[in-house]
Amino acid sequence: MVTQMNKTAIVAIVITALILSAAVIGYSQNWFQPTTNTQPNTTQPTATPQATSSPQPTATPQATTSPEPTSTPQPTESPQPTSTPQPIVASLNLVLEIYGNANMDDKIDANDIEYVRRINNGTASTTRFADANNDGTIDQQDIDQINSIINGNATKLTLLDGNGNVITVSLPVNRIVIEYIQNAELVRVLGIENKVVGIDFAVEKLKSIYFPENADRIVSVGQLYTPDYELVLSLNPDMLLTFSNTPSAISEKASKLPGVDVVFLGLYYPNVTHPEASAFFQGILKAGYIFNKVDKATEYANWLLNLTNTIRDRTSTLTESQKQKVLLTNYPYTTSTTIKAYATLDTLGQVCILAGGANIAASLPTYFNSSSVNIDAEWIIQQNPDYIFLHTVRYTFSGVMNADPAQGMDVDDVTSIRNCLQNYTSQPMFASVNAFKNNHVYIIAGDFRNNAMGGVLGAVYLSKVLYPDLFSDWNPQTIHQEYITRFLRLNYNLDEHGVFLYPTLSINGDTVGAPNGAQ
């Protein structure tokens, strides 16, 4: 009996212990707590008040910046309209030469505002373009100016022109006079052709092609060197996009056009071997900011860069022994024409390098520091090039038209260029030269050097001529047509119009360099 009672007591004790243990575990695991978590009302330390900053556009990713000291009040930024989208700018390996590019990258965006704030609180160093309004002080007004540039409502823009000189232009620009082909094509790339009210002699000759929408309302103001200044002023322009590249010529035009911003963008200085380092590339991007067309300018710059990279990736595989020996020279319009070989400072000299040619002018002492070098027939025979390209200019700066060889966008008939080539290649003194023996002498259009592709078009065609197997999948006319249709937005068909290369190429039954059927 006692034993039975002891057993019962022991069991009761064990059960009680188990119940108590379960209760403890359940409490520790919140089995008996309410389903809503009520947090204790813990008082947090009061943080140092921060100055209110303007909301940044959400479309542009912000770069990670160093933490700001909480004890230093931040300058209040002007509110930004949230309805204005940020330009989508691809990363380019350059420093955009516009005041407001505080962090010295390839664009102006909200990161520049943040950088100016850091300069003001002492956590970043002053940079050349941080003083956005160029008044000598980096302050809230520079943040306001950067905001206005981003949002496209700035009334002034300070930048370096194509020669590296500081200029300030008034915005917006609604009426433009333009000089020469490069500027004419760039305004079409940017989609601002409706702003053009005046053009120079060369552009006037192509007016119906470049400006079919408003050709009858655009006035010719004469040739580039000595335009009719009174006529220019009568058009009430906001800006003259000049192609005069010397500071003295630019200053003279500015002095004779009071109230007009005379801007040299730098399109005179392309460099297809190092495009991102060129004034030409900067000029495209700067024009995007001047005319509030940043997206279009950047898209176009990246397209050009992709083409040059594609060509370079292929031609860089060539050994020196595999490279064709090339002479790039000017077409001899008269018997007294000085014959030149284009060198490294000229667009065509750079085109030769990019296209993989071995420029025979490389042996000349001034090749690396000149645009061209004077040569003669004896030297050409001695160098014995495999290919010769004769560059032509139809409409000149000075208002002269070279009728023959007829080439370019306003020519459809190859008779003139064919006759000129036959006359050139029939010279007996060149009979032993490889280029003559193998029918590798070509006349090339001025467009290969003097358009808004900055020599890239020339490299596209020449690379195919020199290395058809290396560029077996490459049709230069397809790329050329893309430029005309996508960027110039012209209703112009290369199968029907334009003479750019003679002799032409035949690619899969397509005549390349002139209209289909050209002989």
Short mmCIF file of C-alpha atoms in Angstrom, two decimals:
data_model
loop_
_atom_site.label_atom_id
_atom_site.label_comp_id
_atom_site.label_asym_id
_atom_site.label_seq_id
_atom_site.Cartn_x
_atom_site.Cartn_y
_atom_site.Cartn_z
CA MET A 1 0.00 0.00 0.00
CA VAL A 2 2.75 2.41 0.93
CA THR A 3 4.66 1.41 -2.12
CA GLN A 4 1.64 2.11 -4.31
CA MET A 5 1.19 5.57 -2.73
CA ASN A 6 4.85 6.40 -3.27
CA LYS A 7 4.57 5.50 -6.92
CA THR A 8 1.49 7.71 -7.29
CA ALA A 9 3.28 10.64 -5.65
CA ILE A 10 6.30 10.24 -7.87
CA VAL A 11 4.13 10.22 -11.00
CA ALA A 12 2.32 13.35 -9.83
CA ILE A 13 5.60 15.12 -9.20
CA VAL A 14 6.91 14.21 -12.67
CA ILE A 15 3.71 15.40 -14.37
CA THR A 16 3.81 18.67 -12.45
CA ALA A 17 7.43 19.21 -13.46
CA LEU A 18 6.60 18.58 -17.10
CA ILE A 19 3.73 21.08 -17.02
CA LEU A 20 5.89 23.75 -15.41
CA SER A 21 8.68 23.17 -17.97
CA ALA A 22 6.24 23.49 -20.85
CA ALA A 23 4.92 26.72 -19.42
CA VAL A 24 8.40 28.17 -19.15
CA ILE A 25 9.28 27.17 -22.73
CA GLY A 26 5.98 28.46 -24.07
CA TYR A 27 6.47 31.82 -22.41
CA SER A 28 10.01 32.11 -23.75
CA GLN A 29 8.76 31.39 -27.28
CA ASN A 30 5.86 33.87 -27.01
CA TRP A 31 3.21 31.11 -27.23
CA PHE A 32 0.95 33.09 -24.95
CA GLN A 33 1.65 36.60 -26.36
CA PRO A 34 -0.85 38.62 -28.42
CA THR A 35 -0.50 38.24 -32.21
CA THR A 36 0.32 41.95 -32.65
CA ASN A 37 3.79 42.98 -31.58
CA THR A 38 3.60 46.02 -29.39
CA GLN A 39 7.03 47.65 -29.33
CA PRO A 40 8.20 49.38 -26.22
CA ASN A 41 7.99 53.16 -26.42
CA THR A 42 11.72 53.72 -26.36
CA THR A 43 12.86 57.32 -26.78
CA GLN A 44 15.48 57.70 -29.57
CA PRO A 45 18.29 60.26 -29.41
CA THR A 46 17.39 63.41 -31.33
CA ALA A 47 19.42 63.65 -34.57
CA THR A 48 21.00 66.87 -35.77
CA PRO A 49 18.46 68.55 -38.08
CA GLN A 50 19.43 68.33 -41.78
CA ALA A 51 18.64 71.04 -44.29
CA THR A 52 15.89 70.03 -46.70
CA SER A 53 17.25 69.15 -50.13
CA SER A 54 15.27 69.24 -53.32
CA PRO A 55 13.92 65.91 -54.55
CA GLN A 56 16.18 64.33 -57.13
CA PRO A 57 14.78 62.83 -60.34
CA THR A 58 14.21 59.14 -59.76
CA ALA A 59 15.16 58.14 -63.31
CA THR A 60 18.86 58.84 -62.81
CA PRO A 61 20.78 56.48 -60.48
CA GLN A 62 22.74 58.35 -57.84
CA ALA A 63 26.40 57.62 -57.26
CA THR A 64 27.36 56.49 -53.77
CA THR A 65 28.86 59.41 -51.90
CA SER A 66 30.72 59.76 -48.64
CA PRO A 67 28.46 60.27 -45.58
CA GLU A 68 27.86 63.92 -44.78
CA PRO A 69 28.78 65.15 -41.29
CA THR A 70 25.48 65.51 -39.42
CA SER A 71 26.69 68.58 -37.57
CA THR A 72 27.04 70.68 -40.73
CA PRO A 73 23.79 72.10 -42.14
CA GLN A 74 23.39 71.43 -45.87
CA PRO A 75 22.43 74.19 -48.31
CA THR A 76 18.81 74.18 -49.34
CA GLU A 77 18.40 73.31 -53.01
CA SER A 78 15.81 74.75 -55.33
CA PRO A 79 12.86 72.41 -55.91
CA GLN A 80 13.06 70.53 -59.19
CA PRO A 81 10.03 69.83 -61.35
CA THR A 82 9.36 66.11 -61.06
CA SER A 83 7.67 66.03 -64.47
CA THR A 84 10.89 66.71 -66.41
CA PRO A 85 12.68 63.44 -67.29
CA GLN A 86 16.40 63.19 -66.85
CA PRO A 87 18.47 62.74 -70.00
CA ILE A 88 19.65 59.17 -70.40
CA VAL A 89 23.36 59.62 -70.99
CA ALA A 90 25.63 56.66 -71.60
CA SER A 91 29.04 56.68 -69.97
CA LEU A 92 31.77 58.04 -72.23
CA ASN A 93 35.46 58.25 -71.47
CA LEU A 94 35.71 62.03 -71.42
CA VAL A 95 35.18 65.10 -69.25
CA LEU A 96 32.28 67.15 -70.60
CA GLU A 97 33.59 70.70 -70.93
CA ILE A 98 30.51 72.50 -69.65
CA TYR A 99 30.40 74.50 -66.43
CA GLY A 100 28.17 72.59 -64.05
CA ASN A 101 29.94 69.28 -64.65
CA ALA A 102 31.23 69.45 -61.08
CA ASN A 103 32.28 65.81 -60.75
CA MET A 104 34.15 65.93 -64.07
CA ASP A 105 32.45 63.03 -65.83
CA ASP A 106 30.73 62.88 -69.22
CA LYS A 107 27.40 64.48 -68.31
CA ILE A 108 25.58 66.93 -66.08
CA ASP A 109 23.16 65.27 -63.68
CA ALA A 110 22.08 65.11 -60.04
CA ASN A 111 25.49 63.73 -59.06
CA ASP A 112 26.93 67.15 -59.87
CA ILE A 113 24.52 68.77 -57.41
CA GLU A 114 25.65 66.35 -54.74
CA TYR A 115 29.28 67.08 -55.58
CA VAL A 116 28.78 70.84 -55.20
CA ARG A 117 27.15 70.21 -51.81
CA ARG A 118 30.22 68.25 -50.78
CA ILE A 119 32.50 71.07 -51.94
CA ASN A 120 30.48 73.49 -49.83
CA ASN A 121 30.75 71.36 -46.69
CA GLY A 122 34.43 70.64 -47.21
CA THR A 123 34.29 66.94 -48.11
CA ALA A 124 35.23 67.32 -51.80
CA SER A 125 37.79 69.31 -53.74
CA THR A 126 36.91 72.15 -56.08
CA THR A 127 36.96 71.19 -59.76
CA ARG A 128 37.28 73.26 -62.92
CA PHE A 129 33.62 73.08 -63.92
CA ALA A 130 32.02 73.15 -60.44
CA ASP A 131 31.39 76.91 -60.68
CA ALA A 132 28.35 76.37 -62.88
CA ASN A 133 27.53 80.05 -63.39
CA ASN A 134 31.24 80.98 -63.66
CA ASP A 135 31.01 83.84 -61.17
CA GLY A 136 34.08 82.87 -59.16
CA THR A 137 32.15 81.45 -56.19
CA ILE A 138 30.78 77.97 -55.63
CA ASP A 139 27.49 78.32 -53.79
CA GLN A 140 23.74 77.76 -53.94
CA GLN A 141 23.52 79.65 -57.23
CA ASP A 142 25.63 76.95 -58.86
CA ILE A 143 23.24 74.29 -57.60
CA ASP A 144 20.38 76.32 -59.07
CA GLN A 145 22.22 76.56 -62.40
CA ILE A 146 22.90 72.82 -62.49
CA ASN A 147 19.24 72.16 -61.75
CA SER A 148 18.22 74.42 -64.62
CA ILE A 149 20.65 72.68 -67.00
CA ILE A 150 19.27 69.27 -66.01
CA ASN A 151 15.69 70.43 -66.43
CA GLY A 152 16.34 72.20 -69.73
CA ASN A 153 15.31 75.68 -68.58
CA ALA A 154 18.69 77.39 -68.14
CA THR A 155 18.91 80.91 -69.54
CA LYS A 156 22.72 80.84 -69.83
CA LEU A 157 25.28 78.12 -70.43
CA THR A 158 29.03 78.49 -69.98
CA LEU A 159 31.32 76.07 -71.78
CA LEU A 160 34.58 75.70 -73.64
CA ASP A 161 34.30 76.18 -77.39
CA GLY A 162 36.07 73.98 -79.92
CA ASN A 163 39.35 75.81 -79.30
CA GLY A 164 39.12 75.54 -75.52
CA ASN A 165 38.07 79.15 -74.96
CA VAL A 166 35.44 79.96 -72.32
CA ILE A 167 32.19 81.25 -73.80
CA THR A 168 28.72 81.89 -72.40
CA VAL A 169 25.66 81.54 -74.61
CA SER A 170 22.10 82.72 -74.05
CA LEU A 171 19.29 80.18 -74.00
CA PRO A 172 16.95 79.13 -75.45
CA VAL A 173 18.23 79.30 -79.02
CA ASN A 174 15.35 79.66 -81.47
CA ARG A 175 16.94 81.08 -84.63
CA ILE A 176 20.22 79.74 -86.05
CA VAL A 177 22.52 80.58 -88.95
CA ILE A 178 24.83 77.69 -89.83
CA GLU A 179 28.06 77.35 -91.76
CA TYR A 180 29.21 74.31 -93.70
CA ILE A 181 28.15 70.70 -94.04
CA GLN A 182 29.10 69.42 -90.57
CA ASN A 183 26.88 71.93 -88.79
CA ALA A 184 24.04 71.40 -91.27
CA GLU A 185 23.98 67.67 -90.64
CA LEU A 186 24.36 68.06 -86.87
CA VAL A 187 21.24 70.21 -86.60
CA ARG A 188 19.35 67.43 -88.37
CA VAL A 189 20.83 64.83 -86.03
CA LEU A 190 19.55 66.91 -83.10
CA GLY A 191 16.15 67.47 -84.71
CA ILE A 192 16.36 71.28 -84.70
CA GLU A 193 16.27 71.94 -88.45
CA ASN A 194 13.17 74.11 -87.94
CA LYS A 195 15.37 76.64 -86.09
CA VAL A 196 17.61 77.28 -89.12
CA VAL A 197 17.03 80.65 -90.80
CA GLY A 198 20.33 81.16 -92.64
CA ILE A 199 23.03 79.04 -94.29
CA ASP A 200 26.35 79.53 -96.06
CA PHE A 201 27.20 78.87 -99.72
CA ALA A 202 28.06 75.17 -99.35
CA VAL A 203 24.91 74.29 -97.43
CA GLU A 204 22.78 76.39 -99.80
CA LYS A 205 23.84 74.11 -102.66
CA LEU A 206 22.36 71.16 -100.76
CA LYS A 207 19.47 73.04 -99.17
CA SER A 208 16.71 71.06 -100.85
CA ILE A 209 18.26 67.82 -99.57
CA TYR A 210 19.07 68.90 -96.01
CA PHE A 211 16.03 71.08 -95.40
CA PRO A 212 13.13 69.83 -97.53
CA GLU A 213 10.64 70.95 -94.87
CA ASN A 214 11.57 74.65 -94.89
CA ALA A 215 14.02 75.22 -97.78
CA ASP A 216 12.00 78.14 -99.14
CA ARG A 217 12.30 80.02 -95.84
CA ILE A 218 16.07 79.61 -95.38
CA VAL A 219 18.32 82.39 -96.68
CA SER A 220 21.85 82.04 -98.06
CA VAL A 221 24.21 84.52 -96.36
CA GLY A 222 27.22 83.94 -98.63
CA GLN A 223 30.45 82.01 -98.32
CA LEU A 224 32.04 81.06 -95.02
CA TYR A 225 35.06 83.38 -95.07
CA THR A 226 33.19 86.63 -95.74
CA PRO A 227 29.48 86.25 -95.08
CA ASP A 228 27.04 89.10 -95.65
CA TYR A 229 26.89 90.37 -92.06
CA GLU A 230 24.04 92.78 -92.68
CA LEU A 231 21.99 89.97 -94.15
CA VAL A 232 22.82 87.76 -91.18
CA LEU A 233 21.67 90.45 -88.74
CA SER A 234 18.48 91.01 -90.72
CA LEU A 235 17.52 87.41 -89.98
CA ASN A 236 17.57 88.21 -86.24
CA PRO A 237 19.46 85.03 -85.27
CA ASP A 238 20.22 84.00 -81.71
CA MET A 239 23.31 82.07 -82.76
CA LEU A 240 25.76 81.58 -85.60
CA LEU A 241 27.20 78.07 -85.67
CA THR A 242 30.45 78.92 -87.39
CA PHE A 243 32.89 76.57 -89.05
CA SER A 244 35.69 79.13 -88.89
CA ASN A 245 38.19 77.49 -86.58
CA THR A 246 40.73 80.22 -85.84
CA PRO A 247 40.13 82.44 -82.80
CA SER A 248 40.78 85.56 -84.88
CA ALA A 249 38.13 84.66 -87.47
CA ILE A 250 35.64 83.76 -84.74
CA SER A 251 36.30 87.05 -82.93
CA GLU A 252 35.87 89.02 -86.14
CA LYS A 253 32.49 87.43 -86.79
CA ALA A 254 31.42 88.07 -83.20
CA SER A 255 32.44 91.73 -83.47
CA LYS A 256 30.35 92.18 -86.62
CA LEU A 257 27.33 90.37 -85.23
CA PRO A 258 26.43 92.20 -81.99
CA GLY A 259 23.83 90.38 -79.93
CA VAL A 260 24.49 87.09 -81.73
CA ASP A 261 26.33 84.23 -80.02
CA VAL A 262 29.04 83.05 -82.44
CA VAL A 263 29.84 79.46 -81.49
CA PHE A 264 32.56 77.20 -82.85
CA LEU A 265 31.65 73.73 -81.57
CA GLY A 266 34.87 72.05 -82.72
CA LEU A 267 33.46 69.88 -85.51
CA TYR A 268 36.51 70.92 -87.53
CA TYR A 269 38.62 68.61 -85.32
CA PRO A 270 37.47 64.99 -85.47
CA ASN A 271 39.76 62.12 -84.59
CA VAL A 272 38.50 58.66 -85.50
CA THR A 273 41.52 57.02 -83.87
CA HIS A 274 40.67 58.58 -80.48
CA PRO A 275 37.11 59.93 -80.87
CA GLU A 276 36.39 60.54 -77.18
CA ALA A 277 39.49 62.76 -76.94
CA SER A 278 38.42 64.95 -79.87
CA ALA A 279 36.88 68.41 -79.95
CA PHE A 280 34.48 66.95 -82.53
CA PHE A 281 33.00 64.53 -80.01
CA GLN A 282 32.78 67.26 -77.38
CA GLY A 283 31.04 69.48 -79.93
CA ILE A 284 28.27 66.95 -80.50
CA LEU A 285 27.62 66.63 -76.76
CA LYS A 286 27.84 70.38 -76.11
CA ALA A 287 25.32 71.02 -78.86
CA GLY A 288 23.00 68.60 -77.08
CA TYR A 289 23.08 70.81 -73.98
CA ILE A 290 22.86 74.09 -75.91
CA PHE A 291 19.76 72.98 -77.79
CA ASN A 292 18.27 70.81 -75.02
CA LYS A 293 18.75 67.63 -77.06
CA VAL A 294 21.06 65.69 -74.76
CA ASP A 295 19.49 62.30 -75.46
CA LYS A 296 19.81 62.65 -79.24
CA ALA A 297 23.40 63.91 -79.03
CA THR A 298 24.43 61.08 -76.74
CA GLU A 299 22.71 58.40 -78.79
CA TYR A 300 24.50 59.65 -81.89
CA ALA A 301 27.90 59.89 -80.18
CA ASN A 302 27.58 56.33 -78.94
CA TRP A 303 26.60 55.10 -82.41
CA LEU A 304 29.74 56.66 -83.88
CA LEU A 305 31.86 55.24 -81.08
CA ASN A 306 30.45 51.76 -81.62
CA LEU A 307 31.35 51.93 -85.31
CA THR A 308 34.93 53.02 -84.64
CA ASN A 309 35.34 50.32 -81.99
CA THR A 310 34.02 47.65 -84.36
CA ILE A 311 36.45 48.67 -87.09
CA ARG A 312 39.37 48.92 -84.67
CA ASP A 313 38.65 45.52 -83.13
CA ARG A 314 39.07 43.94 -86.55
CA THR A 315 41.91 45.93 -88.09
CA SER A 316 43.98 45.73 -84.91
CA THR A 317 44.45 42.01 -85.64
CA LEU A 318 46.41 42.80 -88.82
CA THR A 319 50.17 42.40 -88.74
CA GLU A 320 52.32 45.01 -90.45
CA SER A 321 53.01 42.61 -93.31
CA GLN A 322 49.27 42.10 -93.83
CA LYS A 323 48.46 45.79 -94.13
CA GLN A 324 47.80 47.32 -97.53
CA LYS A 325 50.07 50.21 -98.53
CA VAL A 326 47.82 53.24 -98.99
CA LEU A 327 48.11 56.75 -100.40
CA LEU A 328 45.36 59.17 -99.41
CA THR A 329 45.72 62.29 -101.51
CA ASN A 330 43.78 65.18 -103.01
CA TYR A 331 42.30 65.02 -106.47
CA PRO A 332 44.35 67.17 -108.92
CA TYR A 333 41.73 69.57 -110.27
CA THR A 334 44.31 71.33 -112.43
CA THR A 335 47.80 70.57 -113.70
CA SER A 336 49.15 73.10 -111.20
CA THR A 337 47.41 71.56 -108.18
CA THR A 338 49.83 70.84 -105.33
CA ILE A 339 49.64 67.13 -104.58
CA LYS A 340 49.51 66.21 -100.91
CA ALA A 341 49.59 63.05 -98.84
CA TYR A 342 47.25 63.26 -95.86
CA ALA A 343 49.01 62.72 -92.53
CA THR A 344 48.01 62.04 -88.92
CA LEU A 345 46.54 65.46 -88.07
CA ASP A 346 44.06 65.27 -90.94
CA THR A 347 40.83 63.32 -90.75
CA LEU A 348 41.76 61.18 -93.76
CA GLY A 349 45.14 60.33 -92.27
CA GLN A 350 43.31 59.08 -89.19
CA VAL A 351 40.78 57.24 -91.36
CA CYS A 352 43.66 55.33 -92.94
CA ILE A 353 44.95 54.27 -89.52
CA LEU A 354 41.52 53.14 -88.29
CA ALA A 355 40.77 51.26 -91.51
CA GLY A 356 44.02 49.33 -91.12
CA GLY A 357 45.97 50.89 -93.97
CA ALA A 358 49.73 51.41 -93.93
CA ASN A 359 49.97 55.07 -94.93
CA ILE A 360 52.98 55.48 -97.21
CA ALA A 361 53.32 59.04 -95.89
CA ALA A 362 54.47 57.57 -92.55
CA SER A 363 58.04 57.60 -93.85
CA LEU A 364 58.00 61.38 -94.25
CA PRO A 365 59.59 63.45 -91.46
CA THR A 366 56.53 65.61 -90.72
CA TYR A 367 53.96 62.80 -90.87
CA PHE A 368 53.23 62.79 -87.13
CA ASN A 369 52.83 66.55 -86.66
CA SER A 370 51.11 67.77 -89.82
CA SER A 371 47.82 67.48 -91.66
CA SER A 372 49.42 66.84 -95.04
CA VAL A 373 52.78 66.67 -96.75
CA ASN A 374 53.55 67.89 -100.27
CA ILE A 375 54.57 65.06 -102.59
CA ASP A 376 55.23 64.49 -106.29
CA ALA A 377 54.75 61.78 -108.90
CA GLU A 378 58.27 60.44 -108.53
CA TRP A 379 57.75 59.85 -104.81
CA ILE A 380 54.45 58.04 -105.44
CA ILE A 381 56.14 55.73 -107.96
CA GLN A 382 58.97 55.04 -105.54
CA GLN A 383 56.59 54.19 -102.66
CA ASN A 384 54.46 51.97 -104.93
CA PRO A 385 51.16 51.99 -102.97
CA ASP A 386 48.67 49.12 -103.25
CA TYR A 387 45.70 51.50 -103.04
CA ILE A 388 45.22 55.17 -103.88
CA PHE A 389 42.22 57.22 -102.71
CA LEU A 390 41.66 60.62 -104.33
CA HIS A 391 39.69 62.95 -102.09
CA THR A 392 37.39 65.53 -103.70
CA VAL A 393 35.52 68.62 -102.48
CA ARG A 394 32.53 69.81 -104.48
CA TYR A 395 31.56 72.94 -102.52
CA THR A 396 34.35 74.89 -100.82
CA PHE A 397 34.56 77.31 -97.90
CA SER A 398 35.36 80.16 -100.28
CA GLY A 399 32.29 79.72 -102.46
CA VAL A 400 33.87 77.77 -105.32
CA MET A 401 32.15 74.78 -106.89
CA ASN A 402 34.29 72.03 -108.41
CA ALA A 403 32.09 70.64 -111.15
CA ASP A 404 34.24 67.60 -111.96
CA PRO A 405 34.46 65.00 -110.67
CA ALA A 406 30.81 65.35 -109.70
CA GLN A 407 30.15 63.52 -106.44
CA GLY A 408 28.07 63.77 -103.29
CA MET A 409 24.44 63.70 -102.26
CA ASP A 410 23.21 65.90 -105.11
CA VAL A 411 24.76 63.74 -107.87
CA ASP A 412 23.16 60.60 -109.32
CA ASP A 413 25.15 60.15 -112.55
CA VAL A 414 28.63 58.56 -112.50
CA THR A 415 29.67 59.85 -115.94
CA SER A 416 31.74 62.73 -114.57
CA ILE A 417 33.53 60.75 -111.88
CA ARG A 418 34.17 57.85 -114.28
CA ASN A 419 35.74 60.14 -116.89
CA CYS A 420 37.92 61.84 -114.28
CA LEU A 421 39.16 58.51 -112.97
CA GLN A 422 39.95 57.29 -116.47
CA ASN A 423 41.95 60.44 -117.17
CA TYR A 424 43.91 60.03 -113.95
CA THR A 425 44.69 56.33 -114.33
CA SER A 426 45.73 56.68 -117.98
CA GLN A 427 48.91 58.56 -117.04
CA PRO A 428 51.78 56.43 -118.43
CA MET A 429 54.22 57.41 -115.67
CA PHE A 430 52.17 55.46 -113.11
CA ALA A 431 51.90 52.25 -115.15
CA SER A 432 54.24 50.33 -112.82
CA VAL A 433 52.46 51.31 -109.59
CA ASN A 434 50.54 48.43 -108.01
CA ALA A 435 47.41 50.51 -107.39
CA PHE A 436 47.22 51.34 -111.11
CA LYS A 437 48.04 47.83 -112.30
CA ASN A 438 45.37 46.25 -110.09
CA ASN A 439 42.63 48.87 -110.62
CA HIS A 440 42.85 49.97 -107.00
CA VAL A 441 42.62 53.72 -107.59
CA TYR A 442 39.42 55.23 -106.17
CA ILE A 443 37.83 58.67 -106.14
CA ILE A 444 36.06 59.30 -102.84
CA ALA A 445 33.41 61.89 -102.02
CA GLY A 446 33.95 64.84 -99.72
CA ASP A 447 31.37 63.24 -97.40
CA PHE A 448 34.00 60.72 -96.29
CA ARG A 449 35.82 63.57 -94.58
CA ASN A 450 33.52 66.60 -94.44
CA ASN A 451 30.24 65.57 -92.87
CA ALA A 452 28.88 65.18 -89.35
CA MET A 453 30.24 61.63 -89.07
CA GLY A 454 33.70 63.12 -88.65
CA GLY A 455 35.55 60.66 -90.88
CA VAL A 456 33.76 57.57 -89.58
CA LEU A 457 31.92 57.21 -92.89
CA GLY A 458 35.26 57.20 -94.70
CA ALA A 459 36.58 54.47 -92.40
CA VAL A 460 33.42 52.41 -92.95
CA TYR A 461 33.94 52.39 -96.73
CA LEU A 462 37.75 52.18 -96.81
CA SER A 463 37.93 49.25 -94.40
CA LYS A 464 35.68 47.26 -96.74
CA VAL A 465 37.70 48.24 -99.82
CA LEU A 466 41.03 47.33 -98.22
CA TYR A 467 39.98 44.16 -96.40
CA PRO A 468 36.85 42.63 -97.95
CA ASP A 469 37.40 39.28 -96.22
CA LEU A 470 37.96 40.83 -92.79
CA PHE A 471 34.70 42.73 -93.26
CA SER A 472 32.82 40.01 -95.15
CA ASP A 473 29.62 40.76 -93.20
CA TRP A 474 29.98 44.51 -93.70
CA ASN A 475 28.03 46.56 -96.23
CA PRO A 476 29.13 50.21 -96.03
CA GLN A 477 26.00 51.38 -97.81
CA THR A 478 23.78 49.82 -95.14
CA ILE A 479 25.59 51.82 -92.45
CA HIS A 480 25.53 54.94 -94.63
CA GLN A 481 21.78 54.52 -95.16
CA GLU A 482 21.24 54.12 -91.42
CA TYR A 483 22.96 57.45 -90.86
CA ILE A 484 20.76 59.16 -93.44
CA THR A 485 17.49 57.56 -92.36
CA ARG A 486 17.88 57.19 -88.60
CA PHE A 487 19.89 60.28 -87.71
CA LEU A 488 19.41 62.78 -90.54
CA ARG A 489 15.79 61.60 -90.94
CA LEU A 490 15.84 62.22 -94.69
CA ASN A 491 13.77 60.52 -97.35
CA TYR A 492 16.84 59.69 -99.39
CA ASN A 493 17.58 56.26 -100.88
CA LEU A 494 21.20 55.37 -101.65
CA ASP A 495 20.04 52.78 -104.17
CA GLU A 496 18.76 55.69 -106.25
CA HIS A 497 20.81 58.74 -105.29
CA GLY A 498 24.32 59.88 -104.47
CA VAL A 499 27.81 59.21 -105.83
CA PHE A 500 30.36 58.57 -103.09
CA LEU A 501 32.88 55.97 -104.29
CA TYR A 502 34.18 55.12 -107.74
CA PRO A 503 34.79 52.45 -108.90
CA THR A 504 31.81 51.14 -106.98
CA LEU A 505 31.73 47.93 -104.98
CA SER A 506 29.40 45.04 -105.68
CA ILE A 507 28.11 43.32 -102.53
CA ASN A 508 25.56 40.53 -102.97
CA GLY A 509 24.34 42.11 -106.18
CA ASP A 510 24.04 45.56 -104.61
CA THR A 511 25.95 48.48 -106.14
CA VAL A 512 27.72 50.27 -103.29
CA GLY A 513 29.03 53.81 -103.65
CA ALA A 514 26.62 54.97 -106.37
CA PRO A 515 23.03 54.29 -107.50
CA ASN A 516 22.17 50.76 -108.57
CA GLY A 517 23.11 50.07 -112.15
CA ALA A 518 25.97 52.59 -112.21
CA GLN A 519 28.83 51.47 -114.44
#
